[in-house]
Coordinates of C-alpha atoms in Angstrom, one line a residue:
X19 CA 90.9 73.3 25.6
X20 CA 88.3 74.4 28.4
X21 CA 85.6 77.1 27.2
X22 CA 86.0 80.4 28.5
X23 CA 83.0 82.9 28.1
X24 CA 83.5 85.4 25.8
X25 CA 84.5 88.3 28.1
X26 CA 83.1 91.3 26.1
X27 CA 80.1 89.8 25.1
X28 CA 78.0 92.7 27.1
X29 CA 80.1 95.6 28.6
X30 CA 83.8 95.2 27.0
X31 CA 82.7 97.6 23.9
X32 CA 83.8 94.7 21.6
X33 CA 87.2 94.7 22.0
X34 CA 89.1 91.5 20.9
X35 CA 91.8 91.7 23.6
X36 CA 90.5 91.8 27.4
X37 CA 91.2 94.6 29.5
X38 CA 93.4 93.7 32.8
X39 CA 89.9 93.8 34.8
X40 CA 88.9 90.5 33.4
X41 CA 91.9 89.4 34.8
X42 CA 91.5 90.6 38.2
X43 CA 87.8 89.3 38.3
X44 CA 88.7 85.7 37.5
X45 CA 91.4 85.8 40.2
X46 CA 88.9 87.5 42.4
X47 CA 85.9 85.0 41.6
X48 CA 89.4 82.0 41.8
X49 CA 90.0 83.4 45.4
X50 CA 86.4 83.0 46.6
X51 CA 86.0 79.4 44.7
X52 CA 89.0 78.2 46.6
X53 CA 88.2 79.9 50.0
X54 CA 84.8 81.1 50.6
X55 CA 85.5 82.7 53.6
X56 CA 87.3 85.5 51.8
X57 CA 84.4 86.6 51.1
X58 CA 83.6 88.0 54.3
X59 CA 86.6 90.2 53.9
X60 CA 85.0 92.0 50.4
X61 CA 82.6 94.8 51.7
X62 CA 80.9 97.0 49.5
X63 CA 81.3 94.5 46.2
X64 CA 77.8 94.1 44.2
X65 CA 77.1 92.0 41.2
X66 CA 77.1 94.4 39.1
X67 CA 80.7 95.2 39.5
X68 CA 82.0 92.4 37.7
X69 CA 82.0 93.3 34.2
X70 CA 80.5 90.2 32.1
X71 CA 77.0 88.3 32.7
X72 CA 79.0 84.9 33.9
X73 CA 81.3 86.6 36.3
X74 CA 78.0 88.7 37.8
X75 CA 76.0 85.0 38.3
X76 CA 79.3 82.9 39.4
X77 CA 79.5 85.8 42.2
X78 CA 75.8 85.9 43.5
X79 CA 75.8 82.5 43.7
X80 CA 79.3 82.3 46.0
X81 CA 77.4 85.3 47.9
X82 CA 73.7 83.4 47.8
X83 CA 75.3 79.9 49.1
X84 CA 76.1 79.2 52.6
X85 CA 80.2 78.6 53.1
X86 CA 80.9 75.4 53.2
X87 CA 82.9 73.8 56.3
X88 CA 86.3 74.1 55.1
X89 CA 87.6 70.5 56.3
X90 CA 84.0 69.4 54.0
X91 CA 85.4 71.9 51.2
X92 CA 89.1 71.1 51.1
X93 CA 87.8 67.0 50.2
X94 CA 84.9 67.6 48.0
X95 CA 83.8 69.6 45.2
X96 CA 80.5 69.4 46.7
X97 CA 80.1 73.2 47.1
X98 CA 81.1 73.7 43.4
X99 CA 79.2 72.0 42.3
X100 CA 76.0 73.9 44.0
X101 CA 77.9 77.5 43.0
X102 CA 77.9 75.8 39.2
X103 CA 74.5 74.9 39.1
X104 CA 72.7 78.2 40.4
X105 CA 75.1 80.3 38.4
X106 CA 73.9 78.0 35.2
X107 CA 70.6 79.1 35.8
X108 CA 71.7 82.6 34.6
X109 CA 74.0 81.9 32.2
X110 CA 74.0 78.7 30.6
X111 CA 77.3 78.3 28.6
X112 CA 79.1 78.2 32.1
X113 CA 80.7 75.3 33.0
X114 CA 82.8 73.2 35.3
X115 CA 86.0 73.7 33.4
X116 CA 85.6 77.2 33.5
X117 CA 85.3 77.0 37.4
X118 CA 89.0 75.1 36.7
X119 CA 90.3 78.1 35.0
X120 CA 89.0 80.7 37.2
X121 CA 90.5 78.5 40.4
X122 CA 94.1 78.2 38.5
X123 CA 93.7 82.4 38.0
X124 CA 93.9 83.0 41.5
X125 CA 98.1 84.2 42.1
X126 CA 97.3 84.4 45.8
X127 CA 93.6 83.4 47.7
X128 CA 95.3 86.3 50.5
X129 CA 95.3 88.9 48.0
X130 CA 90.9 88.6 47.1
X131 CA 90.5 92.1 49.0
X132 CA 93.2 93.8 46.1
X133 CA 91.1 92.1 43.1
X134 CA 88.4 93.5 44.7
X135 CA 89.5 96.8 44.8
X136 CA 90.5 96.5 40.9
X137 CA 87.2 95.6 40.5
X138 CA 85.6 97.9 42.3
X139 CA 87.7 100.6 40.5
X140 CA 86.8 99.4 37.2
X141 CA 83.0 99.0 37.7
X142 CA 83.3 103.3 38.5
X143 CA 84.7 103.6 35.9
X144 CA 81.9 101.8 33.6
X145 CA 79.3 103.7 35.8
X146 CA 80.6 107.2 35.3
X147 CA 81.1 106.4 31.7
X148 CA 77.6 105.6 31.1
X149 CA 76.2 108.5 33.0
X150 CA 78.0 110.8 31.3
X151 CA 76.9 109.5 27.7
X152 CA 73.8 110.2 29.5
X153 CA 74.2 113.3 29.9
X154 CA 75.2 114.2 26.6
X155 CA 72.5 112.4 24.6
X156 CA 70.7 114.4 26.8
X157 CA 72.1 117.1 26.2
X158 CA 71.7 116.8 22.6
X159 CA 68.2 116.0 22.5
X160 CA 66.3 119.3 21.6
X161 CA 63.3 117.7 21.3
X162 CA 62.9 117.5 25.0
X163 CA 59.9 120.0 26.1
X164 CA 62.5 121.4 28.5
X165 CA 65.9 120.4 27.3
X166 CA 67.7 122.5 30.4
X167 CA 65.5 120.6 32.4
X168 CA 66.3 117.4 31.5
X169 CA 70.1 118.0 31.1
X170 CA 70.1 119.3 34.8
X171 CA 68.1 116.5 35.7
X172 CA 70.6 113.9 34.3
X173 CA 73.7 116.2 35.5
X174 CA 72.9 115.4 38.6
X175 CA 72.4 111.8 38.5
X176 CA 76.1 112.4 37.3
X177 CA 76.9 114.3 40.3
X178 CA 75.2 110.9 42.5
X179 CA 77.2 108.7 41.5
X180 CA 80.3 110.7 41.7
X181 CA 79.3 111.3 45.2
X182 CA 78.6 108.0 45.9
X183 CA 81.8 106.2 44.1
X184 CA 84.0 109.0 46.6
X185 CA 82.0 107.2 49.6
X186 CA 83.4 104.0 48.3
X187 CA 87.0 105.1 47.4
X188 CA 89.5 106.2 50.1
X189 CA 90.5 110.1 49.9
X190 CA 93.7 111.2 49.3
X191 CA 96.0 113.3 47.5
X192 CA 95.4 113.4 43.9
X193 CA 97.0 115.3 41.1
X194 CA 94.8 116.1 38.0
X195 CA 95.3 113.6 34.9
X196 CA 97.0 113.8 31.4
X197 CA 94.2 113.4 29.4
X198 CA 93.9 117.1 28.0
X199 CA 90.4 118.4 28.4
X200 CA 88.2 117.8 24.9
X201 CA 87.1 120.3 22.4
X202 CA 83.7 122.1 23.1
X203 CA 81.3 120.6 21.2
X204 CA 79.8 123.0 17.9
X205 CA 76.4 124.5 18.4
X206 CA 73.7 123.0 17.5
X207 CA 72.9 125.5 14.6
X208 CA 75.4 128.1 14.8
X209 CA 74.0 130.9 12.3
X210 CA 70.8 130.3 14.4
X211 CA 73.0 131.5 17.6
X212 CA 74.9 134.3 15.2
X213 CA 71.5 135.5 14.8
X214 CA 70.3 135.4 18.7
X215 CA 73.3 137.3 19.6
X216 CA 73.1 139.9 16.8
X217 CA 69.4 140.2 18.2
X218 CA 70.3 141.0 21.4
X219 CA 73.5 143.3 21.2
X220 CA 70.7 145.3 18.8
X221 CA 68.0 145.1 21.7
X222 CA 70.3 146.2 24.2
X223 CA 71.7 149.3 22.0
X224 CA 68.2 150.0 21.8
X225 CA 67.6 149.6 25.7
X226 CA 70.9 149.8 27.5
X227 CA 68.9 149.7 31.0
X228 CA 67.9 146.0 30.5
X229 CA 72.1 145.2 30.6
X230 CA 72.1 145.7 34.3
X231 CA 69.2 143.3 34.6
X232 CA 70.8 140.6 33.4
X233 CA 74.0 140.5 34.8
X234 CA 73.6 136.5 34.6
X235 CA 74.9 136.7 31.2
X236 CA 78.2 136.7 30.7
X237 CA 80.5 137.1 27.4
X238 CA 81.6 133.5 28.0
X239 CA 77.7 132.4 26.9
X240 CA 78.2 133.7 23.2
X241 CA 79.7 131.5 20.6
X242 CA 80.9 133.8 18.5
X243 CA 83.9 135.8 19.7
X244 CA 83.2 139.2 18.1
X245 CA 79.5 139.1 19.3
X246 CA 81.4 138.3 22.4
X247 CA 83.0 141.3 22.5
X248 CA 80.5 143.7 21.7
X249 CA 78.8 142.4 25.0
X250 CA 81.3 143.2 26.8
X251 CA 81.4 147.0 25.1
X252 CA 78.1 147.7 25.9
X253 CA 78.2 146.7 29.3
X254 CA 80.7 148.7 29.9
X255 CA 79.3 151.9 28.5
X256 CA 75.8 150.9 30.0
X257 CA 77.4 150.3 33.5
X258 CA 80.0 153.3 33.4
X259 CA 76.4 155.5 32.5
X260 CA 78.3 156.2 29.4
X261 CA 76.3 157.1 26.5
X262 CA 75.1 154.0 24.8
X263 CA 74.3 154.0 20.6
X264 CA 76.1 152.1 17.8
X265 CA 78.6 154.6 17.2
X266 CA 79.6 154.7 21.0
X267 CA 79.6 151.1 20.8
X268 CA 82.1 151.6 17.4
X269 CA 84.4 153.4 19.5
X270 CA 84.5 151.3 22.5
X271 CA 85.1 148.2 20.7
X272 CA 87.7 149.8 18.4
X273 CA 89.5 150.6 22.1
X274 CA 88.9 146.9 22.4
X275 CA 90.8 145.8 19.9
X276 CA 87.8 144.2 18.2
X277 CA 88.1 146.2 14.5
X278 CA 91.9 144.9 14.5
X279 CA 90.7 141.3 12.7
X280 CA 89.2 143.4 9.8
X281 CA 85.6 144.0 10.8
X282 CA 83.9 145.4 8.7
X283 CA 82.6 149.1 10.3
X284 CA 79.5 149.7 8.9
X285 CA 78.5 146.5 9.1
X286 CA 78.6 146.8 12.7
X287 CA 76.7 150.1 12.6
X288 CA 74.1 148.0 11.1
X289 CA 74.0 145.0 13.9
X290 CA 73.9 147.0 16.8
X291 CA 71.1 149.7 15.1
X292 CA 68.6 146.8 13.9
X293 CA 64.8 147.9 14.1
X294 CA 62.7 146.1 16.1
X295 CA 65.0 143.9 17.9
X296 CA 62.7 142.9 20.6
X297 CA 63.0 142.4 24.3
X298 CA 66.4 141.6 25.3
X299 CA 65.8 139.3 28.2
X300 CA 63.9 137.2 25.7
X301 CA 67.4 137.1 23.7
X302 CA 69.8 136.5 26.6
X303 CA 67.6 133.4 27.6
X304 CA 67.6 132.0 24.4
X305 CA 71.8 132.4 24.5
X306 CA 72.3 131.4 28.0
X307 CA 69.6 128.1 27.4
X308 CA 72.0 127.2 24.7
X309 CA 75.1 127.9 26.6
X310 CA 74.2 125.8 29.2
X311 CA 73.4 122.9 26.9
X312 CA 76.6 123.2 25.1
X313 CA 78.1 123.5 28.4
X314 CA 76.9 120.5 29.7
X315 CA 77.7 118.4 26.7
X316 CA 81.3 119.8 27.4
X317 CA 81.3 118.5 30.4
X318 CA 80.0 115.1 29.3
X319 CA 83.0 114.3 27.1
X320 CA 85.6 115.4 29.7
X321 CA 84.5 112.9 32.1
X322 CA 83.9 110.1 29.1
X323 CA 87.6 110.9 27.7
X324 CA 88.7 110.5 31.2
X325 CA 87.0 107.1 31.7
X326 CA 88.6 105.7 28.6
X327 CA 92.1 106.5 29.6
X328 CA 93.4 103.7 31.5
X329 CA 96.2 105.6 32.8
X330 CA 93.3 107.8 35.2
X331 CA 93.1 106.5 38.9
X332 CA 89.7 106.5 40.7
X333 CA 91.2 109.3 42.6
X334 CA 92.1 111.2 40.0
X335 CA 88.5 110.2 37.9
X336 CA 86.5 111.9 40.6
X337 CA 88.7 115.0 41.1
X338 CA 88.4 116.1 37.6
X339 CA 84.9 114.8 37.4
X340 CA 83.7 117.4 40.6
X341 CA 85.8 120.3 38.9
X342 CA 83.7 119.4 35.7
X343 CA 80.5 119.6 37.6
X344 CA 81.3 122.9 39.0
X345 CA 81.3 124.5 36.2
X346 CA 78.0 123.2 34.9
X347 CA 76.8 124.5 38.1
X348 CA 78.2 127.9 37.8
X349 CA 76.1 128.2 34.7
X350 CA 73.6 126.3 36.4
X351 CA 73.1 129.2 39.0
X352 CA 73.0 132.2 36.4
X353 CA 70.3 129.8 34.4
X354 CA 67.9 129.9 37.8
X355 CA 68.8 133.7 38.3
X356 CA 67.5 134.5 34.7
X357 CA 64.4 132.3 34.8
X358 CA 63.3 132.6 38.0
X359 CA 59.9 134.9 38.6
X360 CA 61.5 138.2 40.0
X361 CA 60.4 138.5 43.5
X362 CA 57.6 140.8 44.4
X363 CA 58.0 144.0 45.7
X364 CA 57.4 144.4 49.6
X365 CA 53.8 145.1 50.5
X366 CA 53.4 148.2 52.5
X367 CA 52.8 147.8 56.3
X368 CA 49.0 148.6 56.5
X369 CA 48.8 151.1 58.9
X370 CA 45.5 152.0 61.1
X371 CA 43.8 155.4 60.9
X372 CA 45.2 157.8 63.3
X373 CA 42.7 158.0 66.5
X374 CA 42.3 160.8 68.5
X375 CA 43.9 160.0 72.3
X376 CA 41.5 159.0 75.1
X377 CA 41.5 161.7 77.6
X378 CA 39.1 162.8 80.2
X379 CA 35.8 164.0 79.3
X380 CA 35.6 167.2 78.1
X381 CA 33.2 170.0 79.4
X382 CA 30.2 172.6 78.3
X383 CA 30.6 175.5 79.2
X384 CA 27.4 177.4 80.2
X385 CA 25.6 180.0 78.1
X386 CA 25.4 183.5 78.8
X387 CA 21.8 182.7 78.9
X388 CA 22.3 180.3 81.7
X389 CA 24.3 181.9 83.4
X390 CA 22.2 185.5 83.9
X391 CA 19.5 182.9 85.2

């Protein structure tokens, strides 16, 4: 029985059965063993679309080699026996059998440029799957000097590739997938953020000016639902120049509907009128740094869930993957707006002292005294 390379020895994720891809490759690599000259047809194809170490050397060496004459070809194995040796220098368990089985994979030598799409689709697959784990490590790693930083930095590395896989793949209508978007991920620490937010609704009672400041936050950024709501309260009151204290707060929110779940009163009273809450742009940073993290891991594990369901065309992968991205850049855009120096106010025009206007010279007149001489 011929050997056949283990086909998930490096980027199958272990499983026992192979995926249809490996299937498409070998008749893909078959196609070009049997008739180089396909492989003028194939543009855009690297290495490193083919999903297994021997498949990746078999196929640089086919590209490396110079065709054979096809007369020369169709008589010896001459060629074969070059593409076998340079691949072996790569990946030593290949052999000639294998070339055998790859040749007898091959439906239809006419059909390489439709593996080659397969395989192409695949490989974009693979790619936006690892950048997205990326981007959620990264995401997850708060022990990044700037973690926002670095999860906007790999974000869009993400949004690359997206970019350049929709180069690669023809447009066309797509409708959104079946996979149903995943859960957020928790928070981090979330009676760290129950804290953050209780900090600032009690920094904002305190200084209801600062809400129209920071109109980058938005009710969306707090993880809790009630804290949530009392944002939304005092914005209101602040931005109707309503007055603006924990009882007016009380009332608004019971208008809200927020006391309906069985909050407890006075326990409000006591979150929103909280000595010493401290400056509440500090707070909102602090909640809109961790909403963007969270947000960004979110967006991570929609575009990996969609990557492992097979059922998701390319077309349909980058769609959902750019609606993803937008919303990581919505956030993206209030972050900047909140940490970004506030511009300087406008110098005045310097303006020159006021000189008298040039006119013609002016005259003496005469003394008395002079004039009785």
């Amino acid at each position: 029985m011929p050997h056949i390379p283990d086909p998930h020895e490096d980027d199958l994720d272990g499983l026992t059965m192979p995926r249809p891809v490996f299937y498409a490759e070998q008749a893909l690599l078959g196609a070009l063993l049997l008739e180089p000259r396909r492989l003028a047809d194939l543009a855009g194809i690297e290495p490193d679309a083919f999903s297994t170490a021997a498949h990746r050397a078999l196929f640089t060496a086919i590209r490396n080699l110079p065709a054979p004459d096809a007369a020369e070809h169709a008589r010896t194995t001459a060629w074969l026996d070059q593409v076998l040796a340079t691949a072996q220098e790569d990946v030593r368990g290949l052999s000639a059998s294998y070339l055998h089985t790859l040749i007898q994979g091959c439906p239809r030598p006419q059909h390489a440029s439709a593996y080659a799409r397969m395989v192409a689709a695949e490989h974009a697959r693979r790619t936006l799957r690892a950048e997205a784990q990326r981007l959620a490590q990264t995401a997850r790693d708060f022990s990044h000097p700037h973690p926002a930083l670095a999860a906007l930095a790999a974000a869009d590395t993400l949004t690359d590739a997206v970019d350049h896989l929709a180069a690669t793949f023809p447009s066309g209508p797509a409708s959104l997938p079946r996979t149903p978007p995943p859960n957020p991920p928790p928070a981090h620490d979330a009676e760290e953020a129950a804290e953050e937010e209780r900090a600032l609704l009690a920094a904002v009672t305190a200084n209801p000016v600062a809400i129209d400041q920071m109109r980058w936050l938005t009710a969306q950024d707090f993880l809790h639902p009630l804290n949530a709501g009392l944002w939304q309260a005092t914005s209101a009151l602040a931005r109707r120049r309503a007055a603006v204290d924990p009882i007016t707060i009380l009332w608004e929110a019971q208008h809200r509907g927020l006391l309906a779940t069985g909050t407890d009163p006075e326990r409000l009273l006591q979150t929103l009128g909280a000595p010493a809450a401290g400056d509440p742009h500090y707070w909102g940073e602090r909640i809109l740094h961790r909403s963007l993290l969270t947000t960004a891991q979110h967006v991570a594990h929609q575009i990996e869930d969609l990557t492992n369901d097979p059922t998701t065309t390319p077309q349909q992968l980058l769609l959902s993957s750019r609606r993803a991205l937008a919303g990581l850049n919505a956030i993206r855009a209030r972050w900047h707006q909140a940490t970004s120096p506030a511009p300087a106010p406008p110098r005045p025009a310097r303006t020159s002292p006021v000189r008298p206007r040039a006119g013609p010279p002016r005259t003496t007149a005469p003394s008395p005294s002079r004039i009785s001489r």
